[in-house]
Amino acid sequence: MTVYKPPCLIRVAQVVTTIGAADLGWRAFGPVSGRGIPLNALYPVIAVIAAYLIGSLSFAVIVSRVMGLNDPRTYGSGNPGATNVLRSGSKAAAAVTLVLDALKGLVPVVLVKAFGEPFGLGDSTVALAGLAAFLGHLYPVFFGFKGGKGVATALGVLLGISGWLGLATALTWVIVAVFLRYSSLAALVASVFAPVYYVLCSGIVWDAEAPITAAIVVMAILLVWRHRENIQRLIAGKESRLGQKKTEGSKPAEGAARKSGKSKHR
């Protein structure tokens, strides 16, 4: 006996079968969330967002507040970084800022490398997490997207990728700084050499991965861009040397100076 099957029911059955097959395809990637999205697809997103939020902690501002110092964005270069904090006269505050800024680049990379494999996090996530932490320092969500230049945080990321890579880059900074006495020039040279070291030493000290290479190159480009004013001063011969007494250290930052100037005329 042949049972009549309305065309509409046949179509519904086909759709249900298709959805079921798609659901099985999703589940092949791992556990599925309530919305049918595989959790393994969310883990990289969570890792990158967490890295950015960690990078957004502007320790130059936080440390200065805790130690009762002026906001580093209101004096010197106005840059919330260890070098500008040093202009406050507190070497301890500058040292703590330097270490914490480096750690916020190091920690996300190390955590992804150490614990990410069971969650499907590979080299791409390592690269994105490091880059996200670096971008968090440059454009911190907690501080109006106005951050530092990222030298210490970039160094932390490089140390997380490879201790040898970080040490080679740091040594480059030290050599340039000692002989030429320009902190900004040392940072520029070190940032340019970092991707060169990573590529040239591939197969000897480490195996270079394309996503990580791309992340290091992007950081180098952004570091150069963030130092564009320093480059102009270097060309003009007006850049301050390490150890040189800075008259700008006792002056308000340019932005703050302009604001105070406007308020006086009101």
Coordinates of C-alpha atoms in Angstrom, one line a residue:
M1 CA 0.0 0.0 0.0
T2 CA 1.4 3.3 -1.0
V3 CA 1.2 6.1 1.5
Y4 CA 0.6 9.6 0.1
K5 CA 3.2 12.1 1.2
P6 CA 2.3 15.8 0.6
P7 CA 5.1 17.7 -1.2
C8 CA 5.3 20.2 1.6
L9 CA 6.1 17.5 4.2
I10 CA 8.7 16.1 1.8
R11 CA 10.3 19.5 1.6
V12 CA 10.3 19.9 5.4
A13 CA 12.0 16.6 5.8
Q14 CA 14.7 17.6 3.3
V15 CA 15.3 20.8 5.2
V16 CA 15.5 19.1 8.6
T17 CA 17.9 16.5 7.1
T18 CA 20.1 19.3 5.7
I19 CA 20.1 21.1 9.1
G20 CA 20.9 17.9 10.9
A21 CA 23.9 17.2 8.6
A22 CA 25.1 20.8 9.1
D23 CA 24.8 20.4 12.8
L24 CA 26.9 17.2 12.7
G25 CA 29.4 19.1 10.6
W26 CA 29.7 21.8 13.3
R27 CA 30.0 19.2 16.0
A28 CA 32.9 17.7 14.2
F29 CA 34.9 20.8 15.3
G30 CA 34.1 20.3 18.9
P31 CA 31.5 21.1 21.6
V32 CA 28.7 23.3 20.4
S33 CA 27.3 26.4 22.2
G34 CA 23.6 27.1 22.6
R35 CA 23.5 29.0 19.4
G36 CA 25.0 26.1 17.4
I37 CA 28.5 27.7 17.1
P38 CA 31.4 25.4 17.9
L39 CA 33.2 26.5 21.0
N40 CA 36.5 25.8 19.4
A41 CA 35.7 28.6 17.0
L42 CA 35.2 31.0 19.9
Y43 CA 38.3 30.2 21.9
P44 CA 40.6 32.2 19.5
V45 CA 38.3 35.2 19.7
I46 CA 38.2 35.0 23.5
A47 CA 42.0 34.7 23.7
V48 CA 42.5 37.8 21.4
I49 CA 39.9 39.9 23.3
A50 CA 41.5 39.0 26.6
A51 CA 45.0 39.8 25.3
Y52 CA 43.7 43.2 24.1
L53 CA 42.1 44.0 27.4
I54 CA 45.4 43.1 29.2
G55 CA 47.3 45.3 26.9
S56 CA 44.9 48.1 27.6
L57 CA 46.1 48.4 31.2
S58 CA 48.2 51.5 31.0
F59 CA 50.6 50.8 33.8
A60 CA 52.4 54.1 33.4
V61 CA 49.2 55.8 34.5
I62 CA 48.3 53.1 37.1
V63 CA 51.8 53.0 38.7
S64 CA 52.0 56.8 38.8
R65 CA 48.7 57.0 40.6
V66 CA 49.6 54.3 43.1
M67 CA 52.9 55.9 43.8
G68 CA 51.4 59.4 44.2
L69 CA 53.0 60.8 41.0
N70 CA 51.6 63.1 38.4
D71 CA 49.8 61.6 35.4
P72 CA 52.5 60.9 32.8
R73 CA 50.2 62.2 30.1
T74 CA 50.4 65.7 31.6
Y75 CA 54.1 66.3 31.4
G76 CA 57.2 65.6 29.3
S77 CA 56.3 64.1 26.0
G78 CA 52.8 63.2 27.3
N79 CA 53.5 59.5 26.4
P80 CA 52.3 57.0 29.0
G81 CA 55.4 54.9 29.0
A82 CA 58.4 54.1 31.2
T83 CA 60.6 56.7 29.6
N84 CA 58.2 59.5 30.3
V85 CA 57.6 58.2 33.9
L86 CA 61.3 58.4 34.4
R87 CA 61.0 62.2 33.8
S88 CA 59.0 62.3 37.0
G89 CA 62.2 61.7 38.9
S90 CA 61.2 58.3 40.2
K91 CA 63.4 55.5 38.8
A92 CA 61.4 53.0 40.8
A93 CA 58.2 53.9 39.1
A94 CA 59.8 53.9 35.7
A95 CA 61.3 50.4 36.4
V96 CA 58.0 49.0 37.6
T97 CA 56.2 50.5 34.6
L98 CA 58.8 49.0 32.2
V99 CA 58.4 45.5 33.7
L100 CA 54.6 45.5 33.8
D101 CA 54.4 46.9 30.2
A102 CA 56.6 44.0 29.1
L103 CA 54.7 41.4 31.1
K104 CA 51.4 42.4 29.5
G105 CA 52.9 41.5 26.1
L106 CA 54.6 38.4 27.4
V107 CA 51.8 36.8 29.4
P108 CA 49.1 36.4 26.7
V109 CA 51.6 34.8 24.3
V110 CA 52.9 32.5 26.9
L111 CA 49.5 31.4 28.1
V112 CA 48.3 30.7 24.5
K113 CA 51.4 28.7 23.8
A114 CA 51.3 26.8 27.1
F115 CA 47.6 26.0 27.3
G116 CA 46.1 26.7 23.9
E117 CA 46.7 23.4 22.1
P118 CA 43.8 21.5 23.8
F119 CA 41.5 24.3 22.7
G120 CA 42.7 24.3 19.1
L121 CA 44.8 27.5 19.5
G122 CA 47.9 27.4 17.3
D123 CA 50.4 29.8 15.8
S124 CA 47.8 32.1 14.3
T125 CA 46.2 32.7 17.8
V126 CA 49.7 33.2 19.3
A127 CA 50.3 35.9 16.7
L128 CA 46.9 37.5 17.1
A129 CA 47.1 37.5 20.9
G130 CA 50.5 39.1 20.8
L131 CA 49.4 41.7 18.3
A132 CA 46.2 42.4 20.3
A133 CA 48.2 43.0 23.5
F134 CA 50.5 45.4 21.6
L135 CA 47.5 47.2 20.1
G136 CA 45.9 47.4 23.5
H137 CA 48.9 49.3 24.8
L138 CA 48.8 51.7 21.8
Y139 CA 45.0 52.1 21.9
P140 CA 43.8 51.2 25.4
V141 CA 40.1 51.0 25.7
F142 CA 40.3 51.9 29.4
F143 CA 42.2 55.2 28.7
G144 CA 40.4 56.7 25.8
F145 CA 42.4 54.8 23.2
K146 CA 45.4 57.0 23.9
G147 CA 48.3 54.9 24.8
G148 CA 52.1 54.6 24.6
K149 CA 54.5 53.8 21.8
G150 CA 54.6 50.1 22.7
V151 CA 58.4 49.4 22.9
A152 CA 58.3 47.4 26.2
T153 CA 55.1 45.6 25.3
A154 CA 56.5 44.6 21.9
L155 CA 59.6 43.3 23.6
G156 CA 57.3 41.2 25.9
V157 CA 55.6 39.7 22.9
L158 CA 58.9 38.8 21.3
L159 CA 60.1 37.2 24.5
G160 CA 56.9 35.2 24.6
I161 CA 57.4 34.0 21.0
S162 CA 61.1 33.1 21.7
G163 CA 63.3 34.1 24.6
W164 CA 66.3 34.2 22.2
L165 CA 64.4 36.5 19.8
G166 CA 63.5 38.8 22.6
L167 CA 67.1 38.8 24.0
A168 CA 68.5 39.5 20.5
T169 CA 66.2 42.4 20.0
A170 CA 66.8 43.8 23.5
L171 CA 70.6 43.5 22.9
T172 CA 70.2 45.5 19.7
W173 CA 68.5 48.2 21.7
V174 CA 71.2 48.3 24.3
I175 CA 74.0 48.5 21.7
V176 CA 72.5 51.4 19.8
A177 CA 71.5 53.2 23.1
V178 CA 75.0 52.8 24.6
F179 CA 76.9 54.0 21.6
L180 CA 74.6 56.6 20.1
R181 CA 72.7 57.6 23.3
Y182 CA 69.3 57.9 21.6
S183 CA 66.5 55.8 23.2
S184 CA 64.2 56.5 20.3
L185 CA 66.8 55.5 17.7
A186 CA 67.6 52.3 19.6
A187 CA 63.9 51.4 19.6
L188 CA 63.6 52.1 15.9
V189 CA 66.6 50.0 15.0
A190 CA 65.6 47.1 17.3
S191 CA 62.0 47.1 15.9
V192 CA 63.3 46.9 12.4
F193 CA 65.7 44.1 13.2
A194 CA 63.2 42.0 15.1
P195 CA 61.5 40.5 12.0
V196 CA 64.9 40.2 10.3
Y197 CA 66.2 38.1 13.2
Y198 CA 63.0 36.0 13.2
V199 CA 63.3 35.2 9.5
L200 CA 67.0 34.8 9.2
C201 CA 67.3 32.5 12.2
S202 CA 64.5 30.2 11.1
G203 CA 65.6 26.6 11.0
I204 CA 68.5 27.4 13.3
V205 CA 67.0 28.6 16.6
W206 CA 63.3 28.3 15.7
D207 CA 61.0 27.6 12.8
A208 CA 59.5 30.8 11.5
E209 CA 55.7 30.7 11.1
A210 CA 53.9 32.9 8.6
P211 CA 51.3 34.3 11.1
I212 CA 54.0 35.2 13.7
T213 CA 56.2 36.7 11.0
A214 CA 53.3 38.9 9.9
A215 CA 52.5 40.0 13.5
I216 CA 56.2 41.0 14.1
V217 CA 56.3 43.0 10.9
V218 CA 53.0 44.8 11.8
M219 CA 54.4 45.6 15.2
A220 CA 57.6 47.0 13.6
I221 CA 55.7 49.2 11.2
L222 CA 53.5 50.5 14.0
L223 CA 56.5 51.2 16.2
V224 CA 58.1 53.2 13.5
W225 CA 54.8 55.1 13.0
R226 CA 54.5 55.8 16.7
H227 CA 58.0 57.3 16.7
R228 CA 57.4 59.5 13.7
E229 CA 57.9 62.7 15.8
N230 CA 61.1 61.3 17.2
I231 CA 62.3 60.6 13.7
Q232 CA 61.7 64.3 12.8
R233 CA 63.6 65.4 15.8
L234 CA 66.5 63.0 15.0
I235 CA 66.7 64.4 11.5
A236 CA 66.6 68.0 12.8
G237 CA 69.2 67.2 15.5
K238 CA 66.8 68.1 18.3
E239 CA 66.2 64.7 19.8
S240 CA 67.3 64.4 23.5
R241 CA 70.0 61.9 24.3
L242 CA 70.0 59.4 27.1
G243 CA 71.4 61.0 30.3
Q244 CA 70.8 64.5 28.9
K245 CA 69.0 66.8 31.2
K246 CA 65.5 67.3 29.8
T247 CA 64.0 70.7 30.2
E248 CA 60.7 69.3 28.9
G249 CA 60.4 67.0 31.9
S250 CA 59.3 69.9 34.1
K251 CA 56.9 71.2 31.4
P252 CA 53.4 70.1 30.8
A253 CA 52.8 67.9 27.8
E254 CA 52.0 69.7 24.5
G255 CA 48.3 68.9 24.6
A256 CA 48.0 70.0 28.2
A257 CA 49.9 73.2 27.5
R258 CA 47.6 74.1 24.7
K259 CA 44.5 73.5 26.9
S260 CA 45.9 75.6 29.7
G261 CA 46.8 78.3 27.2
K262 CA 43.2 78.4 26.0
S263 CA 41.8 78.5 29.5
K264 CA 43.9 81.6 30.4
H265 CA 42.3 83.5 27.5
R266 CA 38.8 82.7 28.6

